[in-house]
Amino acid sequence: MGLAADLARAVDPVALAARIGMDPDDWQAKPLRSRAGRVLLNCSRQSGKSTVASVLADHEALYVPGSLTLLLSPSLRQSQELFRLCLRTYRNLGRPVSPEAENQLSLALDNGSRIVSLPGQENTIRGYAGVDLLIIDEAARVPDETYFAVRPMLAVSGGRIVAMSTPYGKRGWWFEAWRSDEAWERYEVPAVEVPRISPDFLHEERRTLGEWFFRQEYECVFLDPETAAFRTDDIEAMFSEEVEPWAL
């Protein structure tokens, strides 16, 4: 029974999550089990996307010996919080692979695997190579130059990217990736699909935040800044040959 359970966890990250008492939502189970090389999670606040990240990171480190998982967040504080969640998951699993080194931003295991969490600043992340799993948290707020700096780290390893965020306007690499024709596997998770968020809370948030903030934070909608003089769609239409010119 023990061997069968170990094999199930090795094959299925959802089984690993169950080991710590986590019962993933349907939307969480899908990216956990996905083997797509490029995954985007456009998720409401408090949807549980960081939990998905921690299980994916720990599963990679435990069951792919010698692997390197890189966690990228916009700030040092966010990097510490995401890594703390990964570390908690690892400890709750009972440290199935012994740690070789453990600190506030990295974990090295006896099987040669590492999880490293970094703030999203281009000058602090260069030098890493052979990344097997790149997880980008709050991706909409990670600058373009930082994202472009980490992509080459996957060139030789053929590693995967899992990028998760709520929208932050119609700008930046995250927005462009979401609306592109590129081969990303996309998941959209508005708050109404998260069973832990009550309708009463959402009603209060809509009233308090206003429509613009609420739609981005909880409905996964990309919006132009309220102060923008022109809509993004109107600007792009100026350069489209499909738009009929005005008749004089």
mmCIF file of C-alpha atoms in Angstrom:
data_model
loop_
_atom_site.group_PDB
_atom_site.id
_atom_site.type_symbol
_atom_site.label_atom_id
_atom_site.label_comp_id
_atom_site.label_asym_id
_atom_site.label_seq_id
_atom_site.Cartn_x
_atom_site.Cartn_y
_atom_site.Cartn_z
ATOM 1 C CA MET A 1 0.000 0.000 0.000
ATOM 2 C CA GLY A 2 2.833 2.388 0.895
ATOM 3 C CA LEU A 3 4.678 1.716 -2.366
ATOM 4 C CA ALA A 4 1.502 2.140 -4.408
ATOM 5 C CA ALA A 5 0.769 5.460 -2.679
ATOM 6 C CA ASP A 6 4.333 6.660 -3.306
ATOM 7 C CA LEU A 7 4.037 5.793 -6.987
ATOM 8 C CA ALA A 8 0.701 7.596 -7.236
ATOM 9 C CA ARG A 9 2.200 10.757 -5.741
ATOM 10 C CA ALA A 10 5.180 10.517 -8.058
ATOM 11 C CA VAL A 11 2.938 10.389 -11.106
ATOM 12 C CA ASP A 12 0.151 12.695 -9.945
ATOM 13 C CA PRO A 13 0.695 16.033 -8.123
ATOM 14 C CA VAL A 14 -2.954 15.927 -7.031
ATOM 15 C CA ALA A 15 -2.161 12.768 -5.064
ATOM 16 C CA LEU A 16 0.761 14.612 -3.499
ATOM 17 C CA ALA A 17 -1.589 17.435 -2.500
ATOM 18 C CA ALA A 18 -3.938 14.906 -0.917
ATOM 19 C CA ARG A 19 -1.036 13.718 1.243
ATOM 20 C CA ILE A 20 -1.163 17.061 3.099
ATOM 21 C CA GLY A 21 -4.946 17.115 3.324
ATOM 22 C CA MET A 22 -5.514 19.366 0.326
ATOM 23 C CA ASP A 23 -8.577 18.681 -1.809
ATOM 24 C CA PRO A 24 -7.889 20.717 -4.977
ATOM 25 C CA ASP A 25 -10.682 22.524 -6.783
ATOM 26 C CA ASP A 26 -11.397 21.194 -10.270
ATOM 27 C CA TRP A 27 -9.558 24.143 -11.810
ATOM 28 C CA GLN A 28 -6.528 23.530 -9.574
ATOM 29 C CA ALA A 29 -6.356 19.856 -10.473
ATOM 30 C CA LYS A 30 -6.117 20.598 -14.195
ATOM 31 C CA PRO A 31 -2.886 22.678 -14.150
ATOM 32 C CA LEU A 32 -1.434 20.415 -11.463
ATOM 33 C CA ARG A 33 -1.801 17.447 -13.821
ATOM 34 C CA SER A 34 -0.911 19.331 -16.991
ATOM 35 C CA ARG A 35 2.382 18.572 -18.708
ATOM 36 C CA ALA A 36 2.099 21.507 -21.105
ATOM 37 C CA GLY A 37 5.325 23.401 -21.565
ATOM 38 C CA ARG A 38 3.659 26.827 -21.264
ATOM 39 C CA VAL A 39 0.768 27.483 -18.858
ATOM 40 C CA LEU A 40 -1.038 30.726 -17.969
ATOM 41 C CA LEU A 41 -3.301 31.010 -14.929
ATOM 42 C CA ASN A 42 -5.477 34.146 -15.045
ATOM 43 C CA CYS A 43 -6.965 33.906 -11.572
ATOM 44 C CA SER A 44 -8.982 35.931 -9.114
ATOM 45 C CA ARG A 45 -7.427 37.130 -5.899
ATOM 46 C CA GLN A 46 -7.493 34.461 -3.181
ATOM 47 C CA SER A 47 -8.289 31.738 -5.697
ATOM 48 C CA GLY A 48 -5.538 29.389 -4.491
ATOM 49 C CA LYS A 49 -3.039 29.877 -7.303
ATOM 50 C CA SER A 50 -0.091 30.124 -4.887
ATOM 51 C CA THR A 51 -1.081 26.746 -3.460
ATOM 52 C CA VAL A 52 -0.909 25.313 -6.972
ATOM 53 C CA ALA A 53 2.569 26.831 -7.335
ATOM 54 C CA SER A 54 3.818 25.304 -4.082
ATOM 55 C CA VAL A 55 2.597 21.796 -4.971
ATOM 56 C CA LEU A 56 4.080 22.004 -8.464
ATOM 57 C CA ALA A 57 7.435 23.200 -7.110
ATOM 58 C CA ASP A 58 7.635 20.532 -4.424
ATOM 59 C CA HIS A 59 6.531 17.765 -6.774
ATOM 60 C CA GLU A 60 9.249 18.718 -9.278
ATOM 61 C CA ALA A 61 11.938 18.837 -6.599
ATOM 62 C CA LEU A 62 10.940 15.577 -4.923
ATOM 63 C CA TYR A 63 10.346 13.423 -7.992
ATOM 64 C CA VAL A 64 12.752 14.842 -10.594
ATOM 65 C CA PRO A 65 16.209 14.390 -9.036
ATOM 66 C CA GLY A 66 18.710 17.088 -9.938
ATOM 67 C CA SER A 67 15.997 19.500 -11.091
ATOM 68 C CA LEU A 68 16.033 23.263 -10.650
ATOM 69 C CA THR A 69 12.765 25.067 -9.954
ATOM 70 C CA LEU A 70 12.889 28.843 -10.052
ATOM 71 C CA LEU A 71 10.159 30.923 -8.396
ATOM 72 C CA LEU A 72 9.970 34.479 -9.692
ATOM 73 C CA SER A 73 7.923 37.201 -7.971
ATOM 74 C CA PRO A 74 7.772 40.993 -8.426
ATOM 75 C CA SER A 75 9.272 41.819 -4.993
ATOM 76 C CA LEU A 76 11.405 40.315 -2.246
ATOM 77 C CA ARG A 77 8.436 40.136 0.130
ATOM 78 C CA GLN A 78 6.343 38.220 -2.404
ATOM 79 C CA SER A 79 9.288 35.905 -3.113
ATOM 80 C CA GLN A 80 9.596 35.121 0.578
ATOM 81 C CA GLU A 81 5.861 34.481 0.950
ATOM 82 C CA LEU A 82 5.682 32.110 -2.018
ATOM 83 C CA PHE A 83 8.776 30.207 -0.905
ATOM 84 C CA ARG A 84 7.434 29.992 2.654
ATOM 85 C CA LEU A 85 4.358 28.255 1.256
ATOM 86 C CA CYS A 86 6.561 25.798 -0.682
ATOM 87 C CA LEU A 87 8.577 25.118 2.446
ATOM 88 C CA ARG A 88 5.431 24.561 4.523
ATOM 89 C CA THR A 89 4.136 22.060 1.958
ATOM 90 C CA TYR A 90 7.478 20.242 1.978
ATOM 91 C CA ARG A 91 7.511 20.059 5.781
ATOM 92 C CA ASN A 92 3.886 18.930 5.951
ATOM 93 C CA LEU A 93 4.806 16.085 3.623
ATOM 94 C CA GLY A 94 7.304 14.978 6.255
ATOM 95 C CA ARG A 95 10.427 15.951 4.299
ATOM 96 C CA PRO A 96 10.301 12.782 2.138
ATOM 97 C CA VAL A 97 13.710 13.703 0.689
ATOM 98 C CA SER A 98 16.191 15.013 3.228
ATOM 99 C CA PRO A 99 17.272 18.668 2.948
ATOM 100 C CA GLU A 100 20.873 19.450 2.168
ATOM 101 C CA ALA A 101 20.461 23.211 2.748
ATOM 102 C CA GLU A 102 17.471 25.320 3.708
ATOM 103 C CA ASN A 103 17.136 29.105 4.092
ATOM 104 C CA GLN A 104 14.617 31.904 3.552
ATOM 105 C CA LEU A 105 14.734 31.775 -0.242
ATOM 106 C CA SER A 106 16.079 28.376 -1.279
ATOM 107 C CA LEU A 107 15.862 24.675 -0.571
ATOM 108 C CA ALA A 108 18.431 22.109 -1.708
ATOM 109 C CA LEU A 109 17.645 18.405 -1.370
ATOM 110 C CA ASP A 110 19.843 15.322 -1.083
ATOM 111 C CA ASN A 111 18.598 14.153 -4.488
ATOM 112 C CA GLY A 112 20.303 17.172 -6.103
ATOM 113 C CA SER A 113 17.119 19.169 -6.683
ATOM 114 C CA ARG A 114 16.755 22.829 -5.780
ATOM 115 C CA ILE A 115 13.930 25.328 -5.341
ATOM 116 C CA VAL A 116 15.099 28.927 -5.535
ATOM 117 C CA SER A 117 12.858 31.962 -5.048
ATOM 118 C CA LEU A 118 13.919 35.335 -6.432
ATOM 119 C CA PRO A 119 12.500 38.869 -6.589
ATOM 120 C CA GLY A 120 11.697 39.956 -10.131
ATOM 121 C CA GLN A 121 14.594 42.255 -10.802
ATOM 122 C CA GLU A 122 16.528 41.656 -13.990
ATOM 123 C CA ASN A 123 19.936 42.324 -12.386
ATOM 124 C CA THR A 124 19.417 39.697 -9.644
ATOM 125 C CA ILE A 125 18.343 36.716 -11.728
ATOM 126 C CA ARG A 126 20.995 36.398 -14.406
ATOM 127 C CA GLY A 127 23.385 33.505 -13.946
ATOM 128 C CA TYR A 128 20.862 30.723 -13.518
ATOM 129 C CA ALA A 129 20.723 28.076 -16.225
ATOM 130 C CA GLY A 130 19.126 24.718 -16.823
ATOM 131 C CA VAL A 131 15.815 25.651 -15.206
ATOM 132 C CA ASP A 132 13.384 22.722 -15.326
ATOM 133 C CA LEU A 133 10.354 24.572 -13.957
ATOM 134 C CA LEU A 134 9.900 28.344 -13.941
ATOM 135 C CA ILE A 135 6.965 29.591 -11.870
ATOM 136 C CA ILE A 136 6.139 33.295 -12.234
ATOM 137 C CA ASP A 137 3.883 34.704 -9.526
ATOM 138 C CA GLU A 138 1.863 37.922 -10.027
ATOM 139 C CA ALA A 139 3.157 37.751 -13.579
ATOM 140 C CA ALA A 140 1.316 40.872 -14.754
ATOM 141 C CA ARG A 141 3.537 42.919 -12.432
ATOM 142 C CA VAL A 142 6.826 41.304 -13.467
ATOM 143 C CA PRO A 143 8.555 43.736 -15.871
ATOM 144 C CA ASP A 144 9.017 42.763 -19.503
ATOM 145 C CA GLU A 145 12.811 42.969 -19.270
ATOM 146 C CA THR A 146 12.819 40.538 -16.344
ATOM 147 C CA TYR A 147 10.625 38.034 -18.182
ATOM 148 C CA PHE A 148 12.806 38.287 -21.284
ATOM 149 C CA ALA A 149 15.896 37.712 -19.113
ATOM 150 C CA VAL A 150 14.595 34.439 -17.639
ATOM 151 C CA ARG A 151 13.300 32.805 -20.817
ATOM 152 C CA PRO A 152 16.806 31.827 -22.074
ATOM 153 C CA MET A 153 17.281 29.801 -18.877
ATOM 154 C CA LEU A 154 14.952 27.202 -20.413
ATOM 155 C CA ALA A 155 16.796 26.968 -23.732
ATOM 156 C CA VAL A 156 18.914 23.894 -22.993
ATOM 157 C CA SER A 157 16.762 22.187 -20.363
ATOM 158 C CA GLY A 158 13.512 22.528 -22.323
ATOM 159 C CA GLY A 159 11.881 23.446 -19.027
ATOM 160 C CA ARG A 160 8.295 24.475 -18.371
ATOM 161 C CA ILE A 161 6.819 27.903 -17.567
ATOM 162 C CA VAL A 162 3.792 28.318 -15.315
ATOM 163 C CA ALA A 163 2.802 31.990 -15.041
ATOM 164 C CA MET A 164 -0.028 33.089 -12.749
ATOM 165 C CA SER A 165 -1.581 36.461 -12.044
ATOM 166 C CA THR A 166 -4.591 38.683 -11.843
ATOM 167 C CA PRO A 167 -4.786 41.228 -14.707
ATOM 168 C CA TYR A 168 -2.987 44.551 -14.378
ATOM 169 C CA GLY A 169 -4.218 46.553 -17.353
ATOM 170 C CA LYS A 170 -3.812 46.003 -21.078
ATOM 171 C CA ARG A 171 -0.023 46.160 -21.058
ATOM 172 C CA GLY A 172 3.100 44.098 -20.668
ATOM 173 C CA TRP A 173 4.173 40.604 -21.608
ATOM 174 C CA TRP A 174 1.497 38.903 -19.491
ATOM 175 C CA PHE A 175 -1.357 40.643 -21.320
ATOM 176 C CA GLU A 176 0.288 40.003 -24.686
ATOM 177 C CA ALA A 177 0.776 36.298 -23.874
ATOM 178 C CA TRP A 178 -2.825 35.911 -22.746
ATOM 179 C CA ARG A 179 -4.292 37.328 -25.955
ATOM 180 C CA SER A 180 -1.663 35.918 -28.338
ATOM 181 C CA ASP A 181 -1.916 32.943 -30.675
ATOM 182 C CA GLU A 182 1.112 31.347 -29.033
ATOM 183 C CA ALA A 183 0.843 27.811 -27.677
ATOM 184 C CA TRP A 184 0.036 28.643 -24.060
ATOM 185 C CA GLU A 185 -2.369 26.449 -22.129
ATOM 186 C CA ARG A 186 -4.727 28.974 -20.547
ATOM 187 C CA TYR A 187 -6.923 28.806 -17.446
ATOM 188 C CA GLU A 188 -9.287 31.606 -16.363
ATOM 189 C CA VAL A 189 -10.632 31.428 -12.816
ATOM 190 C CA PRO A 190 -12.964 34.257 -11.739
ATOM 191 C CA ALA A 191 -13.941 34.511 -8.088
ATOM 192 C CA VAL A 192 -17.444 33.116 -8.655
ATOM 193 C CA GLU A 193 -15.805 29.772 -9.486
ATOM 194 C CA VAL A 194 -13.866 29.654 -6.201
ATOM 195 C CA PRO A 195 -16.001 27.914 -3.540
ATOM 196 C CA ARG A 196 -14.099 29.534 -0.653
ATOM 197 C CA ILE A 197 -15.153 33.064 -1.696
ATOM 198 C CA SER A 198 -18.707 33.881 -0.662
ATOM 199 C CA PRO A 199 -21.186 35.905 -2.763
ATOM 200 C CA ASP A 200 -21.649 38.269 0.189
ATOM 201 C CA PHE A 201 -17.949 39.045 0.270
ATOM 202 C CA LEU A 202 -17.873 39.700 -3.477
ATOM 203 C CA HIS A 203 -20.902 41.990 -3.193
ATOM 204 C CA GLU A 204 -19.112 43.990 -0.517
ATOM 205 C CA GLU A 205 -15.904 44.146 -2.544
ATOM 206 C CA ARG A 206 -17.725 45.368 -5.648
ATOM 207 C CA ARG A 207 -19.360 48.140 -3.620
ATOM 208 C CA THR A 208 -16.093 49.106 -1.900
ATOM 209 C CA LEU A 209 -13.631 48.837 -4.797
ATOM 210 C CA GLY A 210 -15.831 50.029 -7.640
ATOM 211 C CA GLU A 211 -16.328 48.300 -10.984
ATOM 212 C CA TRP A 212 -12.881 48.973 -12.467
ATOM 213 C CA PHE A 213 -10.853 47.449 -9.639
ATOM 214 C CA PHE A 214 -13.379 44.714 -8.935
ATOM 215 C CA ARG A 215 -13.482 43.442 -12.518
ATOM 216 C CA GLN A 216 -9.696 43.099 -12.656
ATOM 217 C CA GLU A 217 -9.179 41.709 -9.151
ATOM 218 C CA TYR A 218 -12.092 39.263 -9.094
ATOM 219 C CA GLU A 219 -13.415 38.788 -12.645
ATOM 220 C CA CYS A 220 -10.066 38.367 -14.486
ATOM 221 C CA VAL A 221 -10.833 41.173 -16.956
ATOM 222 C CA PHE A 222 -8.050 43.172 -18.643
ATOM 223 C CA LEU A 223 -8.980 46.868 -18.604
ATOM 224 C CA ASP A 224 -7.415 50.125 -19.732
ATOM 225 C CA PRO A 225 -6.384 52.548 -16.952
ATOM 226 C CA GLU A 226 -9.236 54.811 -15.917
ATOM 227 C CA THR A 227 -7.046 57.816 -16.735
ATOM 228 C CA ALA A 228 -6.263 56.665 -20.289
ATOM 229 C CA ALA A 229 -7.220 59.201 -22.938
ATOM 230 C CA PHE A 230 -7.775 56.467 -25.551
ATOM 231 C CA ARG A 231 -8.742 52.818 -25.248
ATOM 232 C CA THR A 232 -6.161 50.219 -26.279
ATOM 233 C CA ASP A 233 -8.648 48.723 -28.746
ATOM 234 C CA ASP A 234 -9.153 52.114 -30.431
ATOM 235 C CA ILE A 235 -5.409 52.734 -30.751
ATOM 236 C CA GLU A 236 -4.828 49.296 -32.284
ATOM 237 C CA ALA A 237 -7.719 49.823 -34.680
ATOM 238 C CA MET A 238 -5.881 52.854 -36.111
ATOM 239 C CA PHE A 239 -3.237 50.483 -37.495
ATOM 240 C CA SER A 240 -5.602 47.768 -38.712
ATOM 241 C CA GLU A 241 -6.420 47.414 -42.393
ATOM 242 C CA GLU A 242 -9.702 45.750 -41.444
ATOM 243 C CA VAL A 243 -11.197 48.996 -40.122
ATOM 244 C CA GLU A 244 -13.284 50.865 -42.665
ATOM 245 C CA PRO A 245 -12.205 54.513 -43.135
ATOM 246 C CA TRP A 246 -14.751 57.187 -42.383
ATOM 247 C CA ALA A 247 -16.669 58.483 -45.378
ATOM 248 C CA LEU A 248 -16.247 62.186 -46.053
#
